[in-house]
mmCIF file of C-alpha atoms in Angstrom:
data_model
loop_
_atom_site.group_PDB
_atom_site.id
_atom_site.type_symbol
_atom_site.label_atom_id
_atom_site.label_comp_id
_atom_site.label_asym_id
_atom_site.label_seq_id
_atom_site.Cartn_x
_atom_site.Cartn_y
_atom_site.Cartn_z
ATOM 1 C CA MET E 1 -5.620 12.365 -3.243
ATOM 2 C CA THR E 2 -7.753 10.852 -6.215
ATOM 3 C CA PRO E 3 -10.487 8.036 -5.841
ATOM 4 C CA GLU E 4 -9.184 7.284 -9.249
ATOM 5 C CA SER E 5 -4.778 7.841 -8.551
ATOM 6 C CA LEU E 6 -5.293 5.479 -5.406
ATOM 7 C CA ASN E 7 -7.271 2.812 -8.090
ATOM 8 C CA ALA E 8 -3.842 3.407 -10.772
ATOM 9 C CA THR E 9 -2.084 3.107 -7.801
ATOM 10 C CA PHE E 10 -2.490 -0.461 -6.411
ATOM 11 C CA ALA E 11 -3.375 -1.638 -9.902
ATOM 12 C CA ALA E 12 0.459 -0.698 -10.851
ATOM 13 C CA LEU E 13 1.419 -2.424 -7.901
ATOM 14 C CA ALA E 14 -0.180 -5.223 -8.367
ATOM 15 C CA ASP E 15 2.714 -7.242 -10.388
ATOM 16 C CA PRO E 16 5.627 -8.856 -9.738
ATOM 17 C CA THR E 17 7.266 -7.306 -12.853
ATOM 18 C CA ARG E 18 6.565 -3.982 -11.827
ATOM 19 C CA ARG E 19 6.734 -4.172 -8.365
ATOM 20 C CA ALA E 20 10.539 -4.831 -9.491
ATOM 21 C CA ILE E 21 10.820 -2.281 -11.208
ATOM 22 C CA LEU E 22 10.267 0.120 -8.564
ATOM 23 C CA VAL E 23 12.507 -1.629 -6.163
ATOM 24 C CA ARG E 24 15.239 -1.007 -9.236
ATOM 25 C CA LEU E 25 13.928 1.934 -9.489
ATOM 26 C CA ALA E 26 14.213 2.980 -5.880
ATOM 27 C CA SER E 27 17.957 3.574 -5.367
ATOM 28 C CA GLY E 28 18.557 5.068 -7.782
ATOM 29 C CA GLU E 29 16.811 6.005 -12.154
ATOM 30 C CA ALA E 30 17.923 3.382 -14.895
ATOM 31 C CA SER E 31 17.809 3.372 -18.922
ATOM 32 C CA VAL E 32 14.871 0.890 -20.209
ATOM 33 C CA THR E 33 18.354 -1.205 -21.364
ATOM 34 C CA GLU E 34 19.377 -1.357 -17.721
ATOM 35 C CA LEU E 35 15.815 -2.015 -16.475
ATOM 36 C CA ALA E 36 15.449 -4.934 -18.948
ATOM 37 C CA GLU E 37 18.630 -6.281 -18.121
ATOM 38 C CA PRO E 38 18.564 -7.838 -14.847
ATOM 39 C CA PHE E 39 14.693 -9.492 -15.816
ATOM 40 C CA ASP E 40 14.116 -12.711 -18.257
ATOM 41 C CA ILE E 41 12.005 -10.966 -20.521
ATOM 42 C CA SER E 42 11.492 -8.805 -23.831
ATOM 43 C CA GLN E 43 12.476 -5.024 -24.218
ATOM 44 C CA PRO E 44 9.094 -4.716 -25.219
ATOM 45 C CA ALA E 45 6.880 -5.782 -22.200
ATOM 46 C CA ILE E 46 10.040 -3.681 -20.168
ATOM 47 C CA SER E 47 8.229 -0.618 -22.322
ATOM 48 C CA LYS E 48 4.747 -2.180 -21.786
ATOM 49 C CA HIS E 49 4.863 -2.681 -17.876
ATOM 50 C CA LEU E 50 6.318 1.211 -18.037
ATOM 51 C CA LYS E 51 3.718 2.160 -19.835
ATOM 52 C CA VAL E 52 1.754 1.173 -16.578
ATOM 53 C CA LEU E 53 3.886 3.551 -14.608
ATOM 54 C CA GLU E 54 3.856 6.548 -15.838
ATOM 55 C CA LYS E 55 0.520 6.862 -16.615
ATOM 56 C CA ALA E 56 0.415 5.727 -12.551
ATOM 57 C CA GLY E 57 2.167 8.882 -11.840
ATOM 58 C CA LEU E 58 4.396 6.356 -10.164
ATOM 59 C CA VAL E 59 7.534 7.025 -12.869
ATOM 60 C CA SER E 60 8.852 9.393 -14.505
ATOM 61 C CA ARG E 61 10.911 10.395 -17.377
ATOM 62 C CA GLY E 62 14.829 12.094 -17.047
ATOM 63 C CA GLN E 63 16.185 15.531 -18.969
ATOM 64 C CA ASP E 64 18.360 13.162 -21.040
ATOM 65 C CA ALA E 65 16.856 12.725 -24.576
ATOM 66 C CA GLN E 66 19.227 10.003 -26.145
ATOM 67 C CA ARG E 67 19.094 8.185 -22.196
ATOM 68 C CA ARG E 68 15.524 8.784 -21.084
ATOM 69 C CA PRO E 69 16.013 7.404 -17.738
ATOM 70 C CA ARG E 70 13.025 6.467 -15.735
ATOM 71 C CA ARG E 71 12.875 7.993 -12.504
ATOM 72 C CA ILE E 72 10.805 7.016 -9.237
ATOM 73 C CA GLU E 73 8.148 9.129 -8.946
ATOM 74 C CA ALA E 74 6.768 9.388 -4.620
ATOM 75 C CA LYS E 75 4.300 10.822 -4.091
ATOM 76 C CA PRO E 76 1.776 8.566 -5.635
ATOM 77 C CA LEU E 77 3.492 5.133 -3.287
ATOM 78 C CA ALA E 78 3.441 7.911 0.011
ATOM 79 C CA GLU E 79 -0.528 8.060 -1.171
ATOM 80 C CA ALA E 80 -0.939 5.133 -1.360
ATOM 81 C CA THR E 81 1.619 4.371 1.842
ATOM 82 C CA ALA E 82 -0.496 6.472 3.421
ATOM 83 C CA TRP E 83 -3.967 4.959 2.867
ATOM 84 C CA LEU E 84 -3.077 1.743 4.358
ATOM 85 C CA GLU E 85 -2.038 3.312 6.934
ATOM 86 C CA ARG E 86 -5.109 5.466 8.138
ATOM 87 C CA TYR E 87 -6.389 2.363 8.178
ATOM 88 C CA ARG E 88 -4.713 0.249 9.658
ATOM 89 C CA LYS E 89 -4.464 2.838 12.436
ATOM 90 C CA ILE E 90 -8.644 2.205 13.114
ATOM 91 C CA TRP E 91 -8.926 -1.890 13.296
ATOM 92 C CA GLU E 92 -4.705 -2.124 15.377
ATOM 93 C CA GLY E 93 -7.715 0.404 17.995
ATOM 94 C CA ASN E 94 -10.169 -1.705 17.758
ATOM 95 C CA PHE E 95 -7.942 -4.628 19.222
ATOM 96 C CA GLN E 96 -6.634 -2.457 21.192
ATOM 97 C CA ARG E 97 -10.204 -1.683 22.696
ATOM 98 C CA LEU E 98 -10.799 -5.969 22.485
ATOM 99 C CA ASP E 99 -7.822 -6.208 24.155
ATOM 100 C CA ALA E 100 -8.018 -3.605 27.003
ATOM 101 C CA LEU E 101 -12.071 -4.929 27.069
ATOM 102 C CA LEU E 102 -10.682 -8.169 28.235
ATOM 103 C CA ASP E 103 -8.382 -7.284 30.129
ATOM 104 C CA GLU E 104 -11.058 -5.989 32.657
ATOM 105 C CA LEU E 105 -13.592 -8.907 32.495
ATOM 106 C CA LYS E 106 -10.313 -10.456 33.920
ATOM 107 C CA SER E 107 -9.260 -7.821 36.596
ATOM 108 C CA ALA E 108 -13.481 -7.451 37.655
ATOM 109 C CA GLN E 109 -13.271 -12.019 37.891
ATOM 110 C CA LYS E 110 -10.517 -12.323 40.024
ATOM 111 C CA LYS E 111 -12.323 -9.085 42.436
ATOM 112 C CA SER E 112 -15.620 -10.853 43.016
ATOM 113 C CA PRO E 113 -15.315 -14.807 42.763
ATOM 114 C CA PRO E 114 -17.604 -16.977 41.939
ATOM 115 C CA THR E 115 -19.606 -17.541 45.464
ATOM 116 C CA LYS E 116 -21.143 -20.950 44.501
ATOM 117 C CA ARG E 117 -18.103 -23.585 43.744
ATOM 118 C CA MET C 1 5.030 -12.952 1.904
ATOM 119 C CA THR C 2 4.987 -14.500 -1.770
ATOM 120 C CA PRO C 3 5.052 -12.203 -4.871
ATOM 121 C CA GLU C 4 1.463 -14.010 -4.669
ATOM 122 C CA SER C 5 -0.287 -12.416 -2.783
ATOM 123 C CA LEU C 6 0.825 -9.110 -2.447
ATOM 124 C CA ASN C 7 0.147 -9.175 -6.216
ATOM 125 C CA ALA C 8 -4.007 -10.253 -4.620
ATOM 126 C CA THR C 9 -3.939 -7.511 -2.111
ATOM 127 C CA PHE C 10 -2.196 -4.880 -4.597
ATOM 128 C CA ALA C 11 -5.060 -5.550 -6.979
ATOM 129 C CA ALA C 12 -7.771 -6.061 -4.396
ATOM 130 C CA LEU C 13 -7.092 -2.704 -3.427
ATOM 131 C CA ALA C 14 -6.738 -0.906 -7.107
ATOM 132 C CA ASP C 15 -11.250 -0.761 -6.509
ATOM 133 C CA PRO C 16 -12.526 2.103 -4.904
ATOM 134 C CA THR C 17 -16.031 0.159 -4.074
ATOM 135 C CA ARG C 18 -13.255 -3.330 -1.852
ATOM 136 C CA ARG C 19 -11.555 -0.186 -0.766
ATOM 137 C CA ALA C 20 -14.888 1.525 1.121
ATOM 138 C CA ILE C 21 -15.737 -2.108 2.656
ATOM 139 C CA LEU C 22 -12.667 -1.729 4.698
ATOM 140 C CA VAL C 23 -12.943 0.864 5.852
ATOM 141 C CA ARG C 24 -16.576 -0.042 6.995
ATOM 142 C CA LEU C 25 -15.002 -3.651 8.122
ATOM 143 C CA ALA C 26 -12.312 -1.798 9.459
ATOM 144 C CA SER C 27 -14.381 -0.300 12.316
ATOM 145 C CA GLY C 28 -15.947 -3.394 13.138
ATOM 146 C CA GLU C 29 -17.556 -7.116 11.703
ATOM 147 C CA ALA C 30 -20.560 -7.061 9.243
ATOM 148 C CA SER C 31 -23.283 -8.790 7.477
ATOM 149 C CA VAL C 32 -23.315 -8.833 3.107
ATOM 150 C CA THR C 33 -26.877 -6.561 4.363
ATOM 151 C CA GLU C 34 -25.504 -4.209 6.152
ATOM 152 C CA LEU C 35 -21.776 -3.174 3.850
ATOM 153 C CA ALA C 36 -24.721 -3.356 1.122
ATOM 154 C CA GLU C 37 -26.466 -0.412 2.592
ATOM 155 C CA PRO C 38 -25.055 2.827 2.425
ATOM 156 C CA PHE C 39 -23.743 2.024 -1.788
ATOM 157 C CA ASP C 40 -25.342 2.952 -4.891
ATOM 158 C CA ILE C 41 -25.046 -0.439 -5.550
ATOM 159 C CA SER C 42 -26.534 -3.861 -6.195
ATOM 160 C CA GLN C 43 -25.817 -6.767 -3.137
ATOM 161 C CA PRO C 44 -25.093 -9.589 -6.457
ATOM 162 C CA ALA C 45 -21.947 -6.591 -6.726
ATOM 163 C CA ILE C 46 -21.385 -6.340 -3.101
ATOM 164 C CA SER C 47 -20.746 -9.447 -3.480
ATOM 165 C CA LYS C 48 -18.748 -9.838 -6.146
ATOM 166 C CA HIS C 49 -16.201 -7.360 -4.735
ATOM 167 C CA LEU C 50 -15.853 -8.976 -1.690
ATOM 168 C CA LYS C 51 -15.355 -12.261 -3.507
ATOM 169 C CA VAL C 52 -12.092 -10.975 -4.533
ATOM 170 C CA LEU C 53 -11.174 -9.469 -0.722
ATOM 171 C CA GLU C 54 -11.849 -13.051 0.163
ATOM 172 C CA LYS C 55 -9.927 -14.893 -2.318
ATOM 173 C CA ALA C 56 -6.957 -11.979 -1.434
ATOM 174 C CA GLY C 57 -7.286 -12.757 2.316
ATOM 175 C CA LEU C 58 -8.465 -9.698 3.234
ATOM 176 C CA VAL C 59 -11.523 -10.643 4.560
ATOM 177 C CA SER C 60 -13.209 -13.310 6.231
ATOM 178 C CA ARG C 61 -16.710 -15.014 7.436
ATOM 179 C CA GLY C 62 -17.445 -15.127 10.879
ATOM 180 C CA GLN C 63 -18.595 -17.869 12.553
ATOM 181 C CA ASP C 64 -22.312 -16.761 12.912
ATOM 182 C CA ALA C 65 -24.296 -19.498 10.654
ATOM 183 C CA GLN C 66 -27.129 -17.205 9.625
ATOM 184 C CA ARG C 67 -25.819 -13.421 9.912
ATOM 185 C CA ARG C 68 -22.519 -14.816 8.409
ATOM 186 C CA PRO C 69 -20.839 -11.727 9.144
ATOM 187 C CA ARG C 70 -17.629 -10.545 7.704
ATOM 188 C CA ARG C 71 -14.058 -9.454 8.972
ATOM 189 C CA ILE C 72 -11.538 -7.799 8.088
ATOM 190 C CA GLU C 73 -7.861 -9.443 7.411
ATOM 191 C CA ALA C 74 -4.619 -7.602 8.666
ATOM 192 C CA LYS C 75 -1.796 -8.778 8.001
ATOM 193 C CA PRO C 76 -2.338 -9.286 4.416
ATOM 194 C CA LEU C 77 -2.747 -5.304 4.834
ATOM 195 C CA ALA C 78 -0.093 -5.223 7.053
ATOM 196 C CA GLU C 79 2.716 -7.021 4.018
ATOM 197 C CA ALA C 80 1.852 -4.145 1.931
ATOM 198 C CA THR C 81 2.010 -1.592 4.449
ATOM 199 C CA ALA C 82 5.683 -3.256 5.369
ATOM 200 C CA TRP C 83 5.906 -3.681 0.782
ATOM 201 C CA LEU C 84 5.516 0.494 0.570
ATOM 202 C CA GLU C 85 7.259 1.707 3.654
ATOM 203 C CA ARG C 86 10.635 -1.265 2.785
ATOM 204 C CA TYR C 87 11.024 1.430 -0.962
ATOM 205 C CA ARG C 88 10.155 4.031 0.396
ATOM 206 C CA LYS C 89 13.141 3.796 3.144
ATOM 207 C CA ILE C 90 15.529 3.361 0.263
ATOM 208 C CA TRP C 91 14.058 6.628 -1.824
ATOM 209 C CA GLU C 92 13.508 8.142 0.938
ATOM 210 C CA GLY C 93 16.888 7.805 2.081
ATOM 211 C CA ASN C 94 18.706 8.350 -1.709
ATOM 212 C CA PHE C 95 16.893 12.181 -1.112
ATOM 213 C CA GLN C 96 18.213 13.106 2.363
ATOM 214 C CA ARG C 97 22.192 12.124 0.503
ATOM 215 C CA LEU C 98 20.920 14.409 -2.196
ATOM 216 C CA ASP C 99 20.379 17.100 0.479
ATOM 217 C CA ALA C 100 23.721 16.636 1.317
ATOM 218 C CA LEU C 101 25.439 16.632 -1.111
ATOM 219 C CA LEU C 102 23.749 19.476 -2.365
ATOM 220 C CA ASP C 103 24.844 21.092 1.627
ATOM 221 C CA GLU C 104 27.830 20.118 0.722
ATOM 222 C CA LEU C 105 28.608 21.890 -2.195
ATOM 223 C CA LYS C 106 27.062 24.793 -0.985
ATOM 224 C CA SER C 107 29.039 25.016 1.912
ATOM 225 C CA ALA C 108 32.768 24.641 -0.039
ATOM 226 C CA GLN C 109 31.189 27.170 -2.410
ATOM 227 C CA LYS C 110 30.643 29.816 0.291
ATOM 228 C CA LYS C 111 34.334 28.504 1.117
ATOM 229 C CA SER C 112 35.637 29.323 -1.153
ATOM 230 C CA PRO C 113 34.943 32.185 -3.205
ATOM 231 C CA PRO C 114 35.318 33.015 -7.249
ATOM 232 C CA THR C 115 37.873 34.880 -7.131
ATOM 233 C CA LYS C 116 37.292 36.670 -10.494
ATOM 234 C CA ARG C 117 33.947 38.442 -10.601
#
């Protein structure tokens, strides 16, 4: 997992049409015509988005020379998820440590109540 | 989770310096000076990256008016992770269905071996 591949994956995901294309491809491969159908944008615009997805390695072309179906490539998406998961664990760990500290302070207060009122 | 907030989160993550800033902030809040230290880039450049992260809601400013420490905001990162996890489940489901189909075909072949050699 290089920084460049993470850059390209996150940049590719930063567009709603490209995310919608990935969602469609997650349920099975599709031709450019099939991919363009549900969208209110031209086929050349879809092709442009597909180029970004292909360059980032998120989408590849199937064997059929006529239909040239596109399919999703799980690896870079799994790497981006792994990156986010790793740092989520760090900051969630911090919150848990903070919670534990607060609990400790609370129980310490209970054990030694203030001597003056 | 709006499409716009996902766009902004993924775009903010598409840069190695911004990801490094988030990694640093994941272990605790830090001032701009402290954030700039490990990087070979100027403080104004760090401030520019921080602006992108703040606009995307990934980083906020602490109470201390003098130090103005930055801290990580977990929510948009959790939303981006959730988006990726959701579609990972779909495509992993597809691979499992494909695996099951291949197993079925293999066992069907074993049960009825070819009659001619």
